[in-house]
PDB file of C-alpha atoms in Angstrom:
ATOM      1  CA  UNK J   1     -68.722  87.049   1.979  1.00  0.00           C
ATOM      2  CA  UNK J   2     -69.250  89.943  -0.094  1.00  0.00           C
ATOM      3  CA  UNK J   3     -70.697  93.488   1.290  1.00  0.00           C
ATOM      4  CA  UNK J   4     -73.137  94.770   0.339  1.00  0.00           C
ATOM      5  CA  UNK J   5     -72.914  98.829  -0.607  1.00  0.00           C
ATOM      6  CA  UNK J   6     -75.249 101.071   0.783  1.00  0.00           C
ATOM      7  CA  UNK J   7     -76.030 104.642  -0.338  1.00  0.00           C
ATOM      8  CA  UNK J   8     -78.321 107.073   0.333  1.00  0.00           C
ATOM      9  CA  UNK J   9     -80.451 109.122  -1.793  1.00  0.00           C
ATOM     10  CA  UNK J  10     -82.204 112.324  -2.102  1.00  0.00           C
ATOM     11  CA  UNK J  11     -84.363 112.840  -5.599  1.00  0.00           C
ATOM     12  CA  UNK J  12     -84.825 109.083  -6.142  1.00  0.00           C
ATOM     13  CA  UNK J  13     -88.275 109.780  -7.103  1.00  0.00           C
ATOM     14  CA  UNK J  14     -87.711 112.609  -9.379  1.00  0.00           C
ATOM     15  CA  UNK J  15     -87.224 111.766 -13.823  1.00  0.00           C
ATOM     16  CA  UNK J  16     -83.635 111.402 -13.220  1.00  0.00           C
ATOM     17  CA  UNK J  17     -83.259 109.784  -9.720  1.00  0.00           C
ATOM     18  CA  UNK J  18     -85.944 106.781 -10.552  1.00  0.00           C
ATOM     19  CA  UNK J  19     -83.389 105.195 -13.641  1.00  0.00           C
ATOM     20  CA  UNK J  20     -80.188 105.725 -11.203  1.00  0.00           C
ATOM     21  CA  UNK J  21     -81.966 104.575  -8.298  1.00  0.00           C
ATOM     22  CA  UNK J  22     -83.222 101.461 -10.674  1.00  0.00           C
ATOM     23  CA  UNK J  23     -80.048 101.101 -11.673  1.00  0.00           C
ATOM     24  CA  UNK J  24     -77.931 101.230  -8.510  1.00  0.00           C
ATOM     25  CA  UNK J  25     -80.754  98.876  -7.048  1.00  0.00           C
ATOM     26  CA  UNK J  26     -80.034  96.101 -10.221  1.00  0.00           C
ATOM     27  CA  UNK J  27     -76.106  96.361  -9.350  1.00  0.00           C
ATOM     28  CA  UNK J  28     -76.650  95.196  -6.138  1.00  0.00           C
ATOM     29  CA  UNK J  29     -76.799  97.779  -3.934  1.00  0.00           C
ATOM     30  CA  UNK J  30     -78.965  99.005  -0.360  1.00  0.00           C
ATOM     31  CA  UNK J  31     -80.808 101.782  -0.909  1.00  0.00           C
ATOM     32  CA  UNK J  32     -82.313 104.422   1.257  1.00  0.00           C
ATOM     33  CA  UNK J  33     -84.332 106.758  -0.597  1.00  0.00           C
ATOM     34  CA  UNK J  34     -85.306 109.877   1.443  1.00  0.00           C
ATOM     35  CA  UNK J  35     -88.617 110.700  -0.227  1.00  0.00           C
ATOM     36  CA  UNK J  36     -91.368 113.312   0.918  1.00  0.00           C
ATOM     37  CA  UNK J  37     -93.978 110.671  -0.047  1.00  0.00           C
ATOM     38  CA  UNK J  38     -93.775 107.167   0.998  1.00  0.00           C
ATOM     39  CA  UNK J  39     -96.723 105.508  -0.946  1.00  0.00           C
ATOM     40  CA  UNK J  40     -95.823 107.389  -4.103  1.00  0.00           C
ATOM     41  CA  UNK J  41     -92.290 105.992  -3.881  1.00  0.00           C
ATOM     42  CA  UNK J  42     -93.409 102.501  -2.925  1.00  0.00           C
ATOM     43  CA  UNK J  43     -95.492 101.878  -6.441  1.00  0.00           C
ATOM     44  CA  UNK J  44     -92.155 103.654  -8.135  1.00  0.00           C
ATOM     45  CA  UNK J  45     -89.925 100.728  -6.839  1.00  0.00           C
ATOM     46  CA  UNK J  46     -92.633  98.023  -6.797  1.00  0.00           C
ATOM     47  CA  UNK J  47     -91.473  96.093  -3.334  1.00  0.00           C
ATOM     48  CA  UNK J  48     -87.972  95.998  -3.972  1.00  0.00           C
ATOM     49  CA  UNK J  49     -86.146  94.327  -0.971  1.00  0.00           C
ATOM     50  CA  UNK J  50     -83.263  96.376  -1.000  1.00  0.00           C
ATOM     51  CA  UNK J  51     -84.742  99.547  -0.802  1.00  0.00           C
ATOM     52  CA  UNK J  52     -85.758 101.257   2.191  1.00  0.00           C
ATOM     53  CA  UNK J  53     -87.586 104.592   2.669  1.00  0.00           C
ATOM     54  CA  UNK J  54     -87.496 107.322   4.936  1.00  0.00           C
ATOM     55  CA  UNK J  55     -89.867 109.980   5.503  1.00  0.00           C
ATOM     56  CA  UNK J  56     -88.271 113.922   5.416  1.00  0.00           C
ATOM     57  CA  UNK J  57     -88.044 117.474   3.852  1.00  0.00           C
ATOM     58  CA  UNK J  58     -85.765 119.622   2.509  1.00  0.00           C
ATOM     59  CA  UNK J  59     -87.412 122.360   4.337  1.00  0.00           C
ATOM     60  CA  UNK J  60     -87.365 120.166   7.500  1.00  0.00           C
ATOM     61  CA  UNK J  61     -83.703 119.972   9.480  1.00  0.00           C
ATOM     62  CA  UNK J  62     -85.369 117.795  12.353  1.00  0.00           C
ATOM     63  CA  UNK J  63     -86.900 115.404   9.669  1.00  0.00           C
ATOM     64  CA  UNK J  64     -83.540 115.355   7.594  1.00  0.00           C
ATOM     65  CA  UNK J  65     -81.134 114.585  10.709  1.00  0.00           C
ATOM     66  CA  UNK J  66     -83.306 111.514  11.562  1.00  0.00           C
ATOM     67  CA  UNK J  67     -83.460 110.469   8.159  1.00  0.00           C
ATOM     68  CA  UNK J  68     -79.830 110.648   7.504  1.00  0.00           C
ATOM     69  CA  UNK J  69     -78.081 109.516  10.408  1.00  0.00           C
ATOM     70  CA  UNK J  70     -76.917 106.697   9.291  1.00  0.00           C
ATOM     71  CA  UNK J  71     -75.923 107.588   5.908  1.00  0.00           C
ATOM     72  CA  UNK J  72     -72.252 107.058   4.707  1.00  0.00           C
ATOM     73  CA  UNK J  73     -72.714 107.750   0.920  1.00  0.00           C
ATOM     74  CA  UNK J  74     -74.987 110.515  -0.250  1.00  0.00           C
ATOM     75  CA  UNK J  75     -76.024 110.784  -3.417  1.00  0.00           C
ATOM     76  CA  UNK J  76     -77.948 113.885  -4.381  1.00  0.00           C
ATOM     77  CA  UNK J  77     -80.808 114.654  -7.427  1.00  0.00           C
ATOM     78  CA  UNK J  78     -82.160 118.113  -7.028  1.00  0.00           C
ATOM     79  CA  UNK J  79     -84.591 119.794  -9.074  1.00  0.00           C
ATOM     80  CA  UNK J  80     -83.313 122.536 -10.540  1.00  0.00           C
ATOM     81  CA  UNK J  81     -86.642 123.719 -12.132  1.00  0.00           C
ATOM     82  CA  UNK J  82     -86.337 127.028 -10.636  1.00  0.00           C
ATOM     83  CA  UNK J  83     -85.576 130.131 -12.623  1.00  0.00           C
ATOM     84  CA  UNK J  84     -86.094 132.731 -10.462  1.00  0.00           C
ATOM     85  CA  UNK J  85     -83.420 133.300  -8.602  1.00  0.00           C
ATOM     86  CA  UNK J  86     -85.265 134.905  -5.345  1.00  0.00           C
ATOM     87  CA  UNK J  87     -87.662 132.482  -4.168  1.00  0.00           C
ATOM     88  CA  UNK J  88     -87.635 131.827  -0.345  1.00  0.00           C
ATOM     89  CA  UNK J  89     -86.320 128.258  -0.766  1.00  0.00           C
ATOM     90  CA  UNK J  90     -84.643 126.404  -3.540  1.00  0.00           C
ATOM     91  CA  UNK J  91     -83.662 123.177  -3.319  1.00  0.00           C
ATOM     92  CA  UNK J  92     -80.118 123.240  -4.525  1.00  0.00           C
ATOM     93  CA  UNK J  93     -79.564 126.156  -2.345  1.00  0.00           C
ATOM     94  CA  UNK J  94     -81.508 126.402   1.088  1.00  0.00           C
ATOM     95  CA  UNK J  95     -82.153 122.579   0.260  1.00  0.00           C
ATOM     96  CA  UNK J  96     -78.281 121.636  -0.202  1.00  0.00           C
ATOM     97  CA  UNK J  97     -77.287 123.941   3.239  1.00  0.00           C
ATOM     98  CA  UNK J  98     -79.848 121.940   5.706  1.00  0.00           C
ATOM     99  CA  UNK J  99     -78.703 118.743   4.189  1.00  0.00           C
ATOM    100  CA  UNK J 100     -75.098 119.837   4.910  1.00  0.00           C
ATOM    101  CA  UNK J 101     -76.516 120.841   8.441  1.00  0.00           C
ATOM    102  CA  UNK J 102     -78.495 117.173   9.016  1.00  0.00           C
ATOM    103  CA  UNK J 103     -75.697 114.656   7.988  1.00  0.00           C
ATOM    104  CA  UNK J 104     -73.885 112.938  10.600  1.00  0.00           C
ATOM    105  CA  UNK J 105     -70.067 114.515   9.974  1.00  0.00           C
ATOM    106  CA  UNK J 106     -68.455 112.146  11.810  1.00  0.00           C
ATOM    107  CA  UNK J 107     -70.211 109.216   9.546  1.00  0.00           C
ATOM    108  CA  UNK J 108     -70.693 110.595   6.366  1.00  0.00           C
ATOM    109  CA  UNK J 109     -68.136 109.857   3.311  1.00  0.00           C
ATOM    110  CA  UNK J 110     -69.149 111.118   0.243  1.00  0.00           C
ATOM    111  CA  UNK J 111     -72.090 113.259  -0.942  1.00  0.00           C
ATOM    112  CA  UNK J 112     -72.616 113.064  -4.802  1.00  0.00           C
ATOM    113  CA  UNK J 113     -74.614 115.675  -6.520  1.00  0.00           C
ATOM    114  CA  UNK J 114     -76.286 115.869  -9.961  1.00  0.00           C
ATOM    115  CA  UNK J 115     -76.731 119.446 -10.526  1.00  0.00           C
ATOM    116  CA  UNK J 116     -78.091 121.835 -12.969  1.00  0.00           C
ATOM    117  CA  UNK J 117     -77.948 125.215 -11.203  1.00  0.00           C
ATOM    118  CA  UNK J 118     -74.740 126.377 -12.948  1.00  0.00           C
ATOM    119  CA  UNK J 119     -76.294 125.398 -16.227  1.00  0.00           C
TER     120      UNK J 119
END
């Protein structure tokens, strides 16, 4: 019997992370999108079986640690929308260091990242 994969991603509803998320859903994989908004991500994927969504933050360690403990394979899609480099809280910055802090390290595998902060 085949396994089935499982990943985990952050940004699934976002303009890139809906096509990947799509597309890693059409190759056969289990996804669990972490998504600030449930019902918004719910019409996105139209009752796919194999995805599975979990309420959290960025801003919110507590909400991230629940949401990820599980999670082998994490695959990131951060907006990078931000040109100002001093605002309180960017995603691919404060975001990317409370992830780090929330994942389960003696689970967790891989963490992919899409990133255009460098850019």
């Amino acid at each position: 019997m085949k396994e089935t994969k499982k990943i985990t991603i952050i940004g699934a509803t976002g303009n890139l992370g809906t096509p990947v998320t799509k597309n890693l859903l059409s190759l056969g994989y289990s996804v669990t999108a972490i998504v600030r908004n449930i019902e918004k991500a719910q019409k996105l994927f139209a009752k796919n079986e194999s995805i599975n969504f979990k309420e959290a933050d960025l801003q919110n360690v507590s909400s991230l640690t629940l949401a990820l403990e599980e999670t082998e394979y994490l695959y990131l899609n951060l907006s990078s929308m931000f040109t100002e480099i001093n605002v309180p809280f960017a995603p691919e910055r404060e975001g990317i260091a409370n992830i780090i802090k929330s994942v389960n390290k003696s689970l967790i595998k891989q963490i992919i990242i899409i990133s255009g902060l460098g850019a």
